[in-house]
mmCIF file of N, CA and C in Angstrom:
data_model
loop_
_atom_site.group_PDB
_atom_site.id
_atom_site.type_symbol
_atom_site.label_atom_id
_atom_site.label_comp_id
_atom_site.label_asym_id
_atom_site.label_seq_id
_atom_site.Cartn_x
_atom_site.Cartn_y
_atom_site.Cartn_z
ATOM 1 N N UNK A 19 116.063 170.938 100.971
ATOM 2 C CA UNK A 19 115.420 169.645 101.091
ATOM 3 C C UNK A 19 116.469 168.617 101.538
ATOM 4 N N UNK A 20 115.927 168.083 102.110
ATOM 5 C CA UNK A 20 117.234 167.180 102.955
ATOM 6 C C UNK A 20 116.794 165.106 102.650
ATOM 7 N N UNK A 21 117.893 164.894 102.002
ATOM 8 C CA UNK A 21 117.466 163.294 101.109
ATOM 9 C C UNK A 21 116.576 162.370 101.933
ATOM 10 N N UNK A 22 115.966 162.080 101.498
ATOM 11 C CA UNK A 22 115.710 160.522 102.503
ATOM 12 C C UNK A 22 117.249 159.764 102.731
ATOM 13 N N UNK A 23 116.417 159.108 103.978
ATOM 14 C CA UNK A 23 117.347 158.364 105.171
ATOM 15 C C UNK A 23 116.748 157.165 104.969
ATOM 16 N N UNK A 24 117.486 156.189 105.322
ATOM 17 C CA UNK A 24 117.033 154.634 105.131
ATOM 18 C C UNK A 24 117.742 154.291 106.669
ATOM 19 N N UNK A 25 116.291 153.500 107.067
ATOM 20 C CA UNK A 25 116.897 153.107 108.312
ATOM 21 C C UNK A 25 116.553 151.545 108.837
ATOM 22 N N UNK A 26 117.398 151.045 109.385
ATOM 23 C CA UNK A 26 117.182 149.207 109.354
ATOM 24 C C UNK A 26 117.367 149.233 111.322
ATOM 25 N N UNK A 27 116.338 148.270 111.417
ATOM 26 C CA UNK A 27 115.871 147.841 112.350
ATOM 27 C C UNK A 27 115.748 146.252 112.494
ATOM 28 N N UNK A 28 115.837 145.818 113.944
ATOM 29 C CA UNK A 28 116.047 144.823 114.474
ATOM 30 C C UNK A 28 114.601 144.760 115.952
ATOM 31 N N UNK A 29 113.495 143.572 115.279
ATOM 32 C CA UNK A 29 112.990 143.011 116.983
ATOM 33 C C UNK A 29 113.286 141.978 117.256
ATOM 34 N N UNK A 30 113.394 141.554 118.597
ATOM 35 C CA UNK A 30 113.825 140.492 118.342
ATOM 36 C C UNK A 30 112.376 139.997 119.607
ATOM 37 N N UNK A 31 112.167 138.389 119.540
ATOM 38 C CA UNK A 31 110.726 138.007 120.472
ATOM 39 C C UNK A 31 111.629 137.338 121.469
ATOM 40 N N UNK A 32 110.933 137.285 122.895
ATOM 41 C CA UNK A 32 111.135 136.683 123.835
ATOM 42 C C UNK A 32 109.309 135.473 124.608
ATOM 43 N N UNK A 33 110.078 134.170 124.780
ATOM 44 C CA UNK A 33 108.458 133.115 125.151
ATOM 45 C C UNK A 33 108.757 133.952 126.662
ATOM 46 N N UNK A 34 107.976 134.183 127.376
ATOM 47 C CA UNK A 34 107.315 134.801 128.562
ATOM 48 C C UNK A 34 107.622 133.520 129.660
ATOM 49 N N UNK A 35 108.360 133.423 130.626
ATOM 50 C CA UNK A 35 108.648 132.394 131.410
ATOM 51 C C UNK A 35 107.184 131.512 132.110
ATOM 52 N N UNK A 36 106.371 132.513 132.210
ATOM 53 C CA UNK A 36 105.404 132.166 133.134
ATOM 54 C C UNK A 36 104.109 131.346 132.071
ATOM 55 N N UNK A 37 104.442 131.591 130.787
ATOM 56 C CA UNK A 37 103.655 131.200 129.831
ATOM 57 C C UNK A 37 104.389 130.986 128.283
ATOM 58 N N UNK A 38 104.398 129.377 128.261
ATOM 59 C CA UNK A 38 105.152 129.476 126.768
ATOM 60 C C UNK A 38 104.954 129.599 125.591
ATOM 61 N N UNK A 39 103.098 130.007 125.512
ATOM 62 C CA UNK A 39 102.470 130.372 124.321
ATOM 63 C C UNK A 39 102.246 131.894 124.249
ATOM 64 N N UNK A 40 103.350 132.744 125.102
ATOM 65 C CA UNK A 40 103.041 134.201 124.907
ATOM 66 C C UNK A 40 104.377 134.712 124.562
ATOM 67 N N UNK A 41 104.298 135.446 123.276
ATOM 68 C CA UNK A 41 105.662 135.845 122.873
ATOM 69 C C UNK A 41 105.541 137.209 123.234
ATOM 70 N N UNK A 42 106.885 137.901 123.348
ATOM 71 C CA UNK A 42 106.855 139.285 124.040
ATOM 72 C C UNK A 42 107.786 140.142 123.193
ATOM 73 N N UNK A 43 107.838 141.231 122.643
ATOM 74 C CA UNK A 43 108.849 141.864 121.868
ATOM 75 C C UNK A 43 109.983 142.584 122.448
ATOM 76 N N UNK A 44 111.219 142.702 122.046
ATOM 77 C CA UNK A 44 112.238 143.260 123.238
ATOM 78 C C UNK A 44 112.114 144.837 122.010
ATOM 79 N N UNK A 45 112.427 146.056 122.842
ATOM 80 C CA UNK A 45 112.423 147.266 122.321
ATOM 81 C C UNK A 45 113.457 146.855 120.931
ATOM 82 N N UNK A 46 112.818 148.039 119.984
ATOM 83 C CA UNK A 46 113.883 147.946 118.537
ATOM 84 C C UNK A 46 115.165 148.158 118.805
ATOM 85 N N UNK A 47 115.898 147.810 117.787
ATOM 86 C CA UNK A 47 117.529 148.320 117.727
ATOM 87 C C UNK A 47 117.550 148.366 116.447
ATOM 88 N N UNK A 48 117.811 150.103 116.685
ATOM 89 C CA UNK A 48 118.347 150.661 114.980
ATOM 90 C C UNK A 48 120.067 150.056 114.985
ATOM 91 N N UNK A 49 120.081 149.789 113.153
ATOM 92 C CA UNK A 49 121.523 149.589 113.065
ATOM 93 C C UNK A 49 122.031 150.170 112.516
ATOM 94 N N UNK A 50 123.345 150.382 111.607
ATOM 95 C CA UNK A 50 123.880 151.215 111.053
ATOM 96 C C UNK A 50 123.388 150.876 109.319
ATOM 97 N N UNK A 51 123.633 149.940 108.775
ATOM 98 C CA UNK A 51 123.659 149.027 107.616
ATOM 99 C C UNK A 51 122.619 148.082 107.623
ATOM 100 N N UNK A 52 122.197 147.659 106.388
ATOM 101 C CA UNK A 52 121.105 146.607 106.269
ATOM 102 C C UNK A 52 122.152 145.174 106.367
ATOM 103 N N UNK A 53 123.000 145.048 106.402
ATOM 104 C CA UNK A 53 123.644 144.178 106.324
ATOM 105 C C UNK A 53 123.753 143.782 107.998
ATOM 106 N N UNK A 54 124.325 144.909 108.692
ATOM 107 C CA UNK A 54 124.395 144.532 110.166
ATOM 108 C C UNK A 54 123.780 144.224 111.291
ATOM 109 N N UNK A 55 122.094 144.546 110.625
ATOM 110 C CA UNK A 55 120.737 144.402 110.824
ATOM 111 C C UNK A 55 120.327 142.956 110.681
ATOM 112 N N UNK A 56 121.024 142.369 109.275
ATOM 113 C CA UNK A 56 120.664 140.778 108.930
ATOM 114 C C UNK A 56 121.763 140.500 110.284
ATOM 115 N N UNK A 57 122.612 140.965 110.029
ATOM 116 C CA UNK A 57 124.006 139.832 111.024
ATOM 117 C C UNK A 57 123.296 139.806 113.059
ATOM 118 N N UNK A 58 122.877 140.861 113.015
ATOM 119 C CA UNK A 58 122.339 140.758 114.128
ATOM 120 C C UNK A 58 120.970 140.232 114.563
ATOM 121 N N UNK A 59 120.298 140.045 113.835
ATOM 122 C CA UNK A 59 118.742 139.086 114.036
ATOM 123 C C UNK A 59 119.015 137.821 114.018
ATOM 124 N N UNK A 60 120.222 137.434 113.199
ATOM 125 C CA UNK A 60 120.586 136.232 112.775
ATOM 126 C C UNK A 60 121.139 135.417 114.220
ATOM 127 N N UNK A 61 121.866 136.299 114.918
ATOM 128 C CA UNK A 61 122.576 136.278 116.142
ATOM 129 C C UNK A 61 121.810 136.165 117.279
ATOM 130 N N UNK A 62 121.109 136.980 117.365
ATOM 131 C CA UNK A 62 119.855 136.996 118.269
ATOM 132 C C UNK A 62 119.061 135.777 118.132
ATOM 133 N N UNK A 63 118.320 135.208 116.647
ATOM 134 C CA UNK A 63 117.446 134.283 116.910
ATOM 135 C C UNK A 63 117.632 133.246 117.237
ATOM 136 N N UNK A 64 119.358 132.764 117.862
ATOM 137 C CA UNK A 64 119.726 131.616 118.381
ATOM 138 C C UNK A 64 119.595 131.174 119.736
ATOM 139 N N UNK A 65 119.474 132.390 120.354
ATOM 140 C CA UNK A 65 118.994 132.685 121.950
ATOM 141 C C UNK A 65 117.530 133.179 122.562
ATOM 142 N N UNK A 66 116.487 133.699 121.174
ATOM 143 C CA UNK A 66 115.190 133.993 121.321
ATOM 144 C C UNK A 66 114.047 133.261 120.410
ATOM 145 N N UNK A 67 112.918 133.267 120.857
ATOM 146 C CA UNK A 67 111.634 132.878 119.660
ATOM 147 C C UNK A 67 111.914 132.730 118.571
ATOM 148 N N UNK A 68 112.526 134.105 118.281
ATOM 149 C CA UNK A 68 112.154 134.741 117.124
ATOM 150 C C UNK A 68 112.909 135.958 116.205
ATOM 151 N N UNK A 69 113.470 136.516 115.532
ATOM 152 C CA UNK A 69 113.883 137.606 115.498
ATOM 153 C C UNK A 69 113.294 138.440 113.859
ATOM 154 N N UNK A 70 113.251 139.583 113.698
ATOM 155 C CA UNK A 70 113.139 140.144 112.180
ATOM 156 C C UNK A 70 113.614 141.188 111.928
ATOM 157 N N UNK A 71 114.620 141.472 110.842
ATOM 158 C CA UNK A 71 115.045 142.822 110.297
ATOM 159 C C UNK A 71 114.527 143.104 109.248
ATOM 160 N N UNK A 72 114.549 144.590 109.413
ATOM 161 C CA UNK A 72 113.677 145.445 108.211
ATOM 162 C C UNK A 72 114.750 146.698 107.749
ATOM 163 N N UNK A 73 114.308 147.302 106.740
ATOM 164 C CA UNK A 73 114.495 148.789 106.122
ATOM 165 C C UNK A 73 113.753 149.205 105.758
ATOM 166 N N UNK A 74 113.524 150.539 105.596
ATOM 167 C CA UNK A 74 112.501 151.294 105.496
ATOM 168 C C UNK A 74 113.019 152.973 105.208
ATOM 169 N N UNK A 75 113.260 153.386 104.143
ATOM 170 C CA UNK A 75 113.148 154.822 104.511
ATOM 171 C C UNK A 75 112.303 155.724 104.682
ATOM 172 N N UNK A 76 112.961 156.844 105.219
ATOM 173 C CA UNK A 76 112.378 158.049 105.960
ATOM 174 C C UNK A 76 112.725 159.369 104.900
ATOM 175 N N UNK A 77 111.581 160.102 104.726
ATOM 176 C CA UNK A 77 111.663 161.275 104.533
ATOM 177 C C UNK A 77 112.142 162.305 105.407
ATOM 178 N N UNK A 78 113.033 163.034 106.058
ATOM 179 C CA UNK A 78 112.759 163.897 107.176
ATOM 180 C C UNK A 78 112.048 164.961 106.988
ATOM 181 N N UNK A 79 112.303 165.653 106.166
ATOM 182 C CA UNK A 79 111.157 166.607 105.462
ATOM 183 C C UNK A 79 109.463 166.487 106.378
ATOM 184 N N UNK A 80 109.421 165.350 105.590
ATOM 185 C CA UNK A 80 107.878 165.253 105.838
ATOM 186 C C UNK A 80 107.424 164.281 106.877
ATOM 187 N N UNK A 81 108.666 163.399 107.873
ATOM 188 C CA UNK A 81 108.704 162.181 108.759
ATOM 189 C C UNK A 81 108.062 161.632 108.049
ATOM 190 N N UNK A 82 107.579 161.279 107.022
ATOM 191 C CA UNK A 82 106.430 159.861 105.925
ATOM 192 C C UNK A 82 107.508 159.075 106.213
ATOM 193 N N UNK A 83 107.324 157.655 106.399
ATOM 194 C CA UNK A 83 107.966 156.445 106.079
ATOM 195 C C UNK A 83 107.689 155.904 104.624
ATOM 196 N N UNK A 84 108.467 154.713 103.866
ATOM 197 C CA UNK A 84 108.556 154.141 103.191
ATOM 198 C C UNK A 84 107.980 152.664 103.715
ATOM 199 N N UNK A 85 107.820 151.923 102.987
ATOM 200 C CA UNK A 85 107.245 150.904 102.636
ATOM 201 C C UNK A 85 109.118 149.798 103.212
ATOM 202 N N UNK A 86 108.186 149.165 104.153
ATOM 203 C CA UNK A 86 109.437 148.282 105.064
ATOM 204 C C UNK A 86 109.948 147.264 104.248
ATOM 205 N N UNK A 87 110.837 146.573 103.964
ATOM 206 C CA UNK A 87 111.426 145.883 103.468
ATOM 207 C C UNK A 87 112.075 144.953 104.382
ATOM 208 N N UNK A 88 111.744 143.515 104.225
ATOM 209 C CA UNK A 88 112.201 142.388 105.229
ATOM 210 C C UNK A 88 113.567 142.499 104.805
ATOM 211 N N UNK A 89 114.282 142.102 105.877
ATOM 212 C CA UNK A 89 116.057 141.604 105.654
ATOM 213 C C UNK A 89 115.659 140.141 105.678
ATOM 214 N N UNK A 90 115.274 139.671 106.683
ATOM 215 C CA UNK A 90 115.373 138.220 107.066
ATOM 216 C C UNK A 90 114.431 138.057 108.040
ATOM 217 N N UNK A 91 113.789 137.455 108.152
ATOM 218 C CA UNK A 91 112.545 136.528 109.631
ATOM 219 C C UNK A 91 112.655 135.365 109.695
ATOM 220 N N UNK A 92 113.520 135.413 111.136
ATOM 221 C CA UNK A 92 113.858 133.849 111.883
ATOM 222 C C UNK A 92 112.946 133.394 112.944
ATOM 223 N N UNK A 93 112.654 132.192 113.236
ATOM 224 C CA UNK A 93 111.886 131.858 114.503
ATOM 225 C C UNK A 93 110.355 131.728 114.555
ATOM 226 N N UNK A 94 109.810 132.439 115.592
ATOM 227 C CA UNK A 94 108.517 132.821 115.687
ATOM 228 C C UNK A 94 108.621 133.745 115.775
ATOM 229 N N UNK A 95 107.576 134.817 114.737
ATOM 230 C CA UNK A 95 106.897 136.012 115.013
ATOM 231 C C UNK A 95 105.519 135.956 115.127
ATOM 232 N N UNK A 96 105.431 136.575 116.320
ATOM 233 C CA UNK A 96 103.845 136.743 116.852
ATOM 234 C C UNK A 96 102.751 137.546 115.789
ATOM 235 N N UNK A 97 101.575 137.001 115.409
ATOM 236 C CA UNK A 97 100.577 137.552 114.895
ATOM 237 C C UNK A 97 100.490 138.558 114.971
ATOM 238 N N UNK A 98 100.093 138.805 115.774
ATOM 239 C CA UNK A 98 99.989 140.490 116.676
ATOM 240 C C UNK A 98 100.715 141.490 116.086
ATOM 241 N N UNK A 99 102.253 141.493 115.911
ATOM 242 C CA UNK A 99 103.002 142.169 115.691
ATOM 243 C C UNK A 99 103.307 142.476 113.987
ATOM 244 N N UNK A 100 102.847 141.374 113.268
ATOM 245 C CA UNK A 100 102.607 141.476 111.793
ATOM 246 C C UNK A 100 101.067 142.227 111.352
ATOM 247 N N UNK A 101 100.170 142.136 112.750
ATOM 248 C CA UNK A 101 98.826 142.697 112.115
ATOM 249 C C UNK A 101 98.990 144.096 112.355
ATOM 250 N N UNK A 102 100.167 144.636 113.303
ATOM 251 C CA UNK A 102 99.956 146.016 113.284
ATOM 252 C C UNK A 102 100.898 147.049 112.469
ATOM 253 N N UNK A 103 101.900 146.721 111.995
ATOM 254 C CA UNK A 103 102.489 147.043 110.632
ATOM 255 C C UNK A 103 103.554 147.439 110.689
ATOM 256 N N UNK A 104 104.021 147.294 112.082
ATOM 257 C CA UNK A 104 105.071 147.323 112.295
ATOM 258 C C UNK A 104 106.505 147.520 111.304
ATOM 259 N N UNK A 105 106.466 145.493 111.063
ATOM 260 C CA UNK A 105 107.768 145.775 110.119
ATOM 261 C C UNK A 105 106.649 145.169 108.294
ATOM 262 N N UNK A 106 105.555 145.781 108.006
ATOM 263 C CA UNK A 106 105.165 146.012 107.017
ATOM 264 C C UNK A 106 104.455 144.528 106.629
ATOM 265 N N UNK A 107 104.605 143.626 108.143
ATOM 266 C CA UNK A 107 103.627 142.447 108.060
ATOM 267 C C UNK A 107 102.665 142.151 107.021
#
């Protein structure tokens, strides 16, 4: 049996040039640490919308996820992206 893995993630939002009421998500970035996950959303949301880090572990066993855990949510996060469960919205 092989332990659960805990893994922290970073989205960060981008406003859409052509429209400034449409936020857009840039692909995830896994990090190493939940800590480096906060340091980097934090970094990011000075130049975007929006940014949010999470953790969450993983079973590998069974790929089941865990129940996400916010680091931090800066900015704007789009509706959308909290209704689909992304980071446990």
């Amino acid at each position: 049996m092989t332990p659960p893995a805990t893994i922290h993630v970073v989205v960060v939002f981008k406003r859409l040039d052509d429209d400034e009421d449409t936020i857009a998500a840039e692909p995830p970035q896994q990090m190493p640490t939940a800590a480096q996950a906060t340091q980097r959303a934090k970094m990011l949301a000075t130049s975007h919308a929006g940014a949010i880090a999470w953790s969450r572990t993983l079973d590998p066993d069974t790929g089941d996820y865990g129940e996400p855990v916010i680091l931090v949510r800066l900015g704007t996060i789009p509706d959308w992206f909290d209704e689909t469960g992304d980071a446990g919205g």
